[in-house]
XYZ file of C-alpha atoms in Angstrom:
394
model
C 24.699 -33.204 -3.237
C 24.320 -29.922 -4.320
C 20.809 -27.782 -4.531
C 19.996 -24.208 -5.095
C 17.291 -22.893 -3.308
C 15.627 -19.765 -5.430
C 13.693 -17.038 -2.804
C 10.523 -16.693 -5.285
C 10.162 -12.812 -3.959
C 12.012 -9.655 -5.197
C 10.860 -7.932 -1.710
C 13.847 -6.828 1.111
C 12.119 -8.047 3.761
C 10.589 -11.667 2.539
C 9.791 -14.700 5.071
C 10.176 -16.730 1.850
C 14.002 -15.702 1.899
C 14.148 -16.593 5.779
C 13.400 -19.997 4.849
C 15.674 -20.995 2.830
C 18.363 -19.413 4.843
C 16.668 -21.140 7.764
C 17.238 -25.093 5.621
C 20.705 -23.884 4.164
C 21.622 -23.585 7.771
C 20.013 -26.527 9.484
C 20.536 -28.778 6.976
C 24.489 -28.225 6.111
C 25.672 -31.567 7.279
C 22.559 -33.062 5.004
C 23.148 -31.508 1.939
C 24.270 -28.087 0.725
C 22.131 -25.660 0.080
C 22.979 -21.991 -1.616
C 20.244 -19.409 -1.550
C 19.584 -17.180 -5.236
C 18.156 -14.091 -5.410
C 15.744 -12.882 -8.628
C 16.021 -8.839 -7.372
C 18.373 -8.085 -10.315
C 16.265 -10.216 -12.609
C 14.883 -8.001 -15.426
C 11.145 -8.259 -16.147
C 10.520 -10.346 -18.823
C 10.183 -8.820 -22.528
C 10.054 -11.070 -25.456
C 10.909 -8.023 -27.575
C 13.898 -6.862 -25.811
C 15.804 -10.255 -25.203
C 17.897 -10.378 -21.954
C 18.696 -13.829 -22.136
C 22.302 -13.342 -22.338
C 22.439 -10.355 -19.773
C 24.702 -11.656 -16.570
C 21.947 -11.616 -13.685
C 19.874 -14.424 -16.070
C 22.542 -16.371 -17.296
C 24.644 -16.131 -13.487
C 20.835 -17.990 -12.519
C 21.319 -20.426 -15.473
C 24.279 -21.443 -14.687
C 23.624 -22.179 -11.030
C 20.495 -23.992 -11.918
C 22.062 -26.251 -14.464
C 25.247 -26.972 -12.083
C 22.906 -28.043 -9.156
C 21.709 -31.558 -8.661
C 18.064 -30.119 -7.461
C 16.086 -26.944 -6.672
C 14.080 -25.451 -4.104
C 11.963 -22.586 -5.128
C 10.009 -21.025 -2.238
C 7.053 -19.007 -3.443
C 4.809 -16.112 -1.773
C 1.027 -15.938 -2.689
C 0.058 -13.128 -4.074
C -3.675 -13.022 -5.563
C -3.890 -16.777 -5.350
C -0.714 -16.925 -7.153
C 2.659 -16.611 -6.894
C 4.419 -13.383 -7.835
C 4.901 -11.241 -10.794
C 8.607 -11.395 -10.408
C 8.530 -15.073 -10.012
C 6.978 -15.433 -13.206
C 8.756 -13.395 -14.889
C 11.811 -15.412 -13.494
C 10.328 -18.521 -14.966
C 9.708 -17.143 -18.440
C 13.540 -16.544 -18.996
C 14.551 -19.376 -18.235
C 11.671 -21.020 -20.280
C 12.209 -18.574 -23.257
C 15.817 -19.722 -25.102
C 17.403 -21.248 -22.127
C 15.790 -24.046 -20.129
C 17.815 -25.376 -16.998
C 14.997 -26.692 -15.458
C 13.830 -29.222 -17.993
C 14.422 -32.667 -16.576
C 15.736 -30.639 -13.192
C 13.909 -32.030 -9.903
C 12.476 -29.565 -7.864
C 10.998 -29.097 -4.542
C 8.645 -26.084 -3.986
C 8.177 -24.872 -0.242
C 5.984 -21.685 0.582
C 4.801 -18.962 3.114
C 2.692 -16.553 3.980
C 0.867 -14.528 6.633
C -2.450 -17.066 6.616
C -3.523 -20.219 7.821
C -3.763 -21.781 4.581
C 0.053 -21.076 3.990
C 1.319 -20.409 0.049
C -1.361 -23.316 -1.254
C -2.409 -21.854 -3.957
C 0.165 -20.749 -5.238
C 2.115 -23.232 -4.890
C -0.478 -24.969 -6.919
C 0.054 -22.616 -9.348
C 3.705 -23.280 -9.457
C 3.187 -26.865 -9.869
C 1.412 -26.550 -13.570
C 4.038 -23.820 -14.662
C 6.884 -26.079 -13.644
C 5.195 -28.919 -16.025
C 4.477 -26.427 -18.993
C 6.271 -26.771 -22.333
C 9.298 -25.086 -22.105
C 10.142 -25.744 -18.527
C 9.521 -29.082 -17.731
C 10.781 -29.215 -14.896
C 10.516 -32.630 -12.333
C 8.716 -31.681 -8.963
C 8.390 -33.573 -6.326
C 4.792 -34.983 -6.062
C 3.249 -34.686 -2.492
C 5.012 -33.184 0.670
C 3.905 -29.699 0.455
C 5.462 -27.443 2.893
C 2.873 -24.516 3.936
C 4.268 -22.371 6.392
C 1.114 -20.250 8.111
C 1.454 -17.595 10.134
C 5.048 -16.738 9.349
C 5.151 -13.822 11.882
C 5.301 -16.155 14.295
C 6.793 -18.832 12.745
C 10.753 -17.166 12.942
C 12.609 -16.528 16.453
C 14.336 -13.660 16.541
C 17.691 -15.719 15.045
C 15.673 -16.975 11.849
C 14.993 -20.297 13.627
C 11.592 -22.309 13.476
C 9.910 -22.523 16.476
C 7.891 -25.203 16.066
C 9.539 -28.650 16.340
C 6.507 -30.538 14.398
C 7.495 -27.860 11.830
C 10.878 -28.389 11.790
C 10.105 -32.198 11.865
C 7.590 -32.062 9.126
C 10.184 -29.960 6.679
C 13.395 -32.234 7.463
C 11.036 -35.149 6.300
C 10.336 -33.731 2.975
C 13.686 -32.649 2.849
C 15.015 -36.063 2.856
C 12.379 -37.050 1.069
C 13.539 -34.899 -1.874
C 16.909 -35.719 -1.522
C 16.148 -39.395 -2.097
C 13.894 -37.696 -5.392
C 17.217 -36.265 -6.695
C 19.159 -39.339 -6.144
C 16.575 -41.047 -7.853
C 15.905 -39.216 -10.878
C 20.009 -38.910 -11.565
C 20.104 -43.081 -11.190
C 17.227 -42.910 -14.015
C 19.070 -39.976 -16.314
C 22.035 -41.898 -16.158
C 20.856 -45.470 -17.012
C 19.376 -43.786 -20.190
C 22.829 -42.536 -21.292
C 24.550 -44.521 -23.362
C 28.406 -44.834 -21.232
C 31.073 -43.544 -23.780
C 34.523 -44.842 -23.675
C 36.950 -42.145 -22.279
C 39.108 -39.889 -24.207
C 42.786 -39.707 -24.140
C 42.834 -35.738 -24.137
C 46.708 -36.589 -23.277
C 47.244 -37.879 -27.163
C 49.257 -40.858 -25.797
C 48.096 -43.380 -28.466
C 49.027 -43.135 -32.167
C 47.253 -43.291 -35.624
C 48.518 -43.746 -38.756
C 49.374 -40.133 -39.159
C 50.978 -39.470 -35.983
C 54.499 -38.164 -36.373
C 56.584 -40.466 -33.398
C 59.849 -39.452 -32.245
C 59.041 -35.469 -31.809
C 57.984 -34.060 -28.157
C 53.951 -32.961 -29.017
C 54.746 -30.403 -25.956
C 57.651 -28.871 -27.920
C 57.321 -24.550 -29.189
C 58.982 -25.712 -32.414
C 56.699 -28.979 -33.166
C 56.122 -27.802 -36.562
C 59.540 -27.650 -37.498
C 60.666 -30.729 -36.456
C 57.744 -32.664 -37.302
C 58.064 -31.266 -40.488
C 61.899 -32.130 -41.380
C 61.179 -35.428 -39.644
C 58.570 -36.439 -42.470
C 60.024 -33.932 -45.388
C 56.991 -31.755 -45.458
C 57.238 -29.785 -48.700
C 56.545 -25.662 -48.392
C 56.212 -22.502 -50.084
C 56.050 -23.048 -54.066
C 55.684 -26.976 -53.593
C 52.337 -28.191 -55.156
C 49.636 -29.964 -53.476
C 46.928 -31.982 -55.292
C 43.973 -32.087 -53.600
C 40.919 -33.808 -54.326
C 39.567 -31.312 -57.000
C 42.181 -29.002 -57.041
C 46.145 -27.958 -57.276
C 47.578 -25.618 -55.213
C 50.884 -24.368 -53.207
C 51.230 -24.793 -49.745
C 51.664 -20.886 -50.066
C 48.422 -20.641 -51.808
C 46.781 -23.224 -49.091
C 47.754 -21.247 -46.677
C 46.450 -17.721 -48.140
C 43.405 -19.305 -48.917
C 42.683 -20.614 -45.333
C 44.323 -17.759 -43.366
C 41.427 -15.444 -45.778
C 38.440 -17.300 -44.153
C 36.062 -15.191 -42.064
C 36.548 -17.359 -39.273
C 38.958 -18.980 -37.089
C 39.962 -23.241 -38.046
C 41.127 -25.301 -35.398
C 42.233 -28.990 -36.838
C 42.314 -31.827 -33.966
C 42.825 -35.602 -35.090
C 41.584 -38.423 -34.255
C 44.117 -38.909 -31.634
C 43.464 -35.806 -29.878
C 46.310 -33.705 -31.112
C 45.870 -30.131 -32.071
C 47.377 -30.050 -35.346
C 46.534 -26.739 -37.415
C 44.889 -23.369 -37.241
C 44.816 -20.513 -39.264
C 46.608 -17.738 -37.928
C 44.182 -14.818 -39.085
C 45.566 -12.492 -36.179
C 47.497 -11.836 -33.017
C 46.613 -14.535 -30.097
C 45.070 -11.042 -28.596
C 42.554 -10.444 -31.155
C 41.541 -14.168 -32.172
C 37.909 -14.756 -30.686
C 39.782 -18.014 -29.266
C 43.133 -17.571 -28.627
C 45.900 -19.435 -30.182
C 49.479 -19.359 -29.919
C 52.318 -20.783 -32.600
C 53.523 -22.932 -29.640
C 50.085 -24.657 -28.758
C 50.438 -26.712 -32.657
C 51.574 -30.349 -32.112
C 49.499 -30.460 -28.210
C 47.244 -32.915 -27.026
C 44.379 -31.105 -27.190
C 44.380 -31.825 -22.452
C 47.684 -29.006 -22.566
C 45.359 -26.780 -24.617
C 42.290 -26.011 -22.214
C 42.484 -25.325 -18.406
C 42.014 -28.310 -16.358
C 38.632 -26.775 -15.510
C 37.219 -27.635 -19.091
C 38.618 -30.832 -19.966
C 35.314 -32.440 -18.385
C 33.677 -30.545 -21.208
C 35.892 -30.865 -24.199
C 35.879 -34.685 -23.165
C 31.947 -34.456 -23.653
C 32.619 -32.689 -27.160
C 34.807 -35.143 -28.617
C 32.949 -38.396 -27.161
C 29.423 -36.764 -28.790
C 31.502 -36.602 -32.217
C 33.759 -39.546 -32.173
C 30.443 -41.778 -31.053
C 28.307 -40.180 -33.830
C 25.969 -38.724 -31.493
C 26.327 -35.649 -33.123
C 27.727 -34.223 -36.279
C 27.567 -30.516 -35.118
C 28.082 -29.450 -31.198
C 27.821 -25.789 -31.129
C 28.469 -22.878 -28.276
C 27.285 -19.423 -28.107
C 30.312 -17.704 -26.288
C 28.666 -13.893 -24.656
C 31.642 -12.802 -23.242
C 32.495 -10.754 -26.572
C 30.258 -8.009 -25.376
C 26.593 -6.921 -27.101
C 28.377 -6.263 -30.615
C 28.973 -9.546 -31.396
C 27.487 -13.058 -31.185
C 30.606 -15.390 -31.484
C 29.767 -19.302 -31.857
C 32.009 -22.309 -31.594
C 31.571 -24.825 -33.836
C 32.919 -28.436 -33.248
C 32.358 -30.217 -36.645
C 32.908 -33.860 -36.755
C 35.785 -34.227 -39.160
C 35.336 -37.879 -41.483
C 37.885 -39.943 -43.680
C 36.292 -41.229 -47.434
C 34.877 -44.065 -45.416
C 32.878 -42.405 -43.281
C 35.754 -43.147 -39.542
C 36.020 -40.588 -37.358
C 38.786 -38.511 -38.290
C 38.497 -35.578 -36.079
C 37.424 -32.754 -34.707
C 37.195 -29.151 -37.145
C 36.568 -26.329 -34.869
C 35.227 -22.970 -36.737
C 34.804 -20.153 -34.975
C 32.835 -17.051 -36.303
C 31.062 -13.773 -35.177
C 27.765 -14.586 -36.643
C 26.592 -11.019 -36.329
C 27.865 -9.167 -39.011
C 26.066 -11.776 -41.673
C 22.749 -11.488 -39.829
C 22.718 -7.591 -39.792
C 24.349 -7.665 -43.512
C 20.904 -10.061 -44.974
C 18.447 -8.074 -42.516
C 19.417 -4.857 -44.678
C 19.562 -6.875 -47.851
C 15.864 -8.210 -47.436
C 15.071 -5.408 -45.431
C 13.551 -7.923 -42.346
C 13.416 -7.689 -39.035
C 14.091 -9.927 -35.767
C 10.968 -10.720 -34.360
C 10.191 -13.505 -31.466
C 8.472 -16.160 -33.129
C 4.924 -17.095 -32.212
C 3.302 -20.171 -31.245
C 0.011 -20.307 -29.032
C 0.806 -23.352 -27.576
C 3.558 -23.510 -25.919
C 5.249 -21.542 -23.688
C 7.352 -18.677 -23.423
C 9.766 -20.274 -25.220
C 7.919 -20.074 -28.016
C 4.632 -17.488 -27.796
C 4.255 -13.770 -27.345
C 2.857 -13.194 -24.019
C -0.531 -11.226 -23.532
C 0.054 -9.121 -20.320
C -2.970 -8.602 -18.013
C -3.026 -6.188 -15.460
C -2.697 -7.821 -11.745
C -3.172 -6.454 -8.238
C -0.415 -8.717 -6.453
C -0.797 -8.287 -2.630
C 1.694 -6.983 -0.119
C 1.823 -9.770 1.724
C 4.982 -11.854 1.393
């Protein structure tokens, strides 16, 4: 089992960060534990949207890959920090990793009464709209008097301490375990997907190696394809391969054609492999769509396809930020049908969506604004900021 454990404090020095090092330690043959930092986390700002920046989306991506998370909070004012907060309100905001995530909150601070309150505080925030997270009910772990709490090695010194947190440990480890049985008994099981193509369809050209460089020419002679000046008639139309081929390699975007068998079949070569926003090579046509992706991803294109082919989904669709701050390229997996209504396949259409947005903001003359709802949460309201007077205490 996996779990992240998020230090609640952007301070150096923070007995909060001391104690999840402390459980990461103790508890490695238990479960493992990795320790996240918000320090680099921007302060959150509904008008200048960060979502996509690295620090939040490196967070995201832990939170979402973890089976559980630990969040150990501070009190500052009879609440938990500012930074904390802010934390929570991007990844409450367009992203939400937490929703349905179980969570464990531990806490401490300088007083008797340990982080109480704001743990408390952290409890209805974790349950808002937006976040939803699923925290463990009971077992609250207030660590007083954290000065003396630490040896000089990071260790508890208290063994009715120690005791009392390796029983709500385990306690939340048996939470996790839990609510994963529960996730997973409400998913429907899909069949698996041959991403290997080994089965055949109707249209599946035998006798030619799918792994060969020169597919398309020999699958081509082997059925007679016509070419060039050869008309096609289509279902409302009449056209040359030539002219199909102008047409489609015109589109503003880049087509990806998969069958129903999982072989990668077409795409329109609108530029070098180098400069495609997904790159494709002449070679790749004819694949199972498994020699296409790094074994890495086939867990995920697997997931695509099944949410398609079971009719989950008509539409799954990918923001991909690694084109830089210009651009906002999404991938588009459209389910592909036959005239009565069977899966046929997957049509992949990939476009950088920014150019039409900033070409009908200047044509209406609009702006982007975040949208406001006094409901809910930051995912959906403009915040009213209120000046605080958070403590130095950690």
């Amino acid at each position: 089992m996996k779990l992240v454990g998020i230090v609640g404090s952007n301070a150096e020095v923070s007995y909060n960060r001391t104690l999840l090092n402390f459980m990461a330690k103790e508890y490695k043959s238990l479960v493992e534990i990795e320790v996240l930092e918000i320090k680099d986390i921007p302060l959150f700002n509904q008008s200048d949207d960060q979502t996509m920046s690295e620090p939040i989306q490196y967070l995201n991506k832990k939170i979402v890959e973890a089976d559980g998370v630990i969040i150990a909070t501070p009190e500052h004012n009879r609440s938990i920090p500012a930074a904390l907060k802010s934390v929570l309100e991007w990844l409450s905001f367009k992203i939400h990793p937490l929703e349905e995530k179980p969570v464990m909150i531990v806490g401490a601070s300088y007083y008797d009464q340990g982080s109480s309150r704001a743990q408390l505080d952290l409890r209805q925030i974790l349950d808002a709209p937006g976040v939803n997270a699923i925290v463990l009910p009971g077992n609250e772990f207030l660590l007083g008097k954290v000065k003396e709490a630490f040896d000089t090695n990071g260790n508890l010194k208290d063994d009715k301490t120690k005791e009392f947190l390796t029983k709500s440990l385990k306690k939340f480890i048996q939470f996790v375990s839990l609510v994963t049985k529960l996730e997973e008994a409400e998913k429907p099981v899909l069949p698996k997907e041959d991403l290997h193509a080994t089965g055949k369809i109707d249209t599946t050209i035998e006798d030619v190696d799918m792994s060969a460089d020169d597919w398309v020419e020999q699958a081509a002679e082997k059925v007679g394809a016509v070419e060039g000046n050869a008309y096609v008639k289509l279902d409302r139309g009449l056209l040359t391969v030539d002219q199909l081929n102008y047409f489609l390699s015109s589109m503003p975007m880049e087509l990806t054609y998969a069958d129903n068998n999982n072989q990668f079949l077409y795409y329109n070569q609108v530029a070098p492999a180098e400069e495609m926003l997904a790159s494709r090579t002449p070679s790749q046509v004819g694949n199972p769509l498994a020699n296409c992706h790094p074994e890495a991803a086939l867990k995920g294109v697997e997931w695509v396809v099944q949410q398609l082919r079971s009719g989950a989904t008509d539409c799954v669709r990918v923001n991909v930020p690694t084109h830089g701050p210009d651009k906002y390229v999404v991938h588009n997996y459209q389910a592909i049908h036959d005239n009565d209504g069977n899966y046929a396949g997957i049509n992949e259409y990939i476009l950088d969506f920014k150019p039409i947005i900033d070409w009908y903001l200047k044509q209406t003359g609009q702006t982007l604004v975040g949208d406001v709802d006094a409901v809910t949460s930051a995912s959906k309201k403009d915040e009213v900021d209120a000046v605080s007077s958070a403590s130095v205490k950690d």
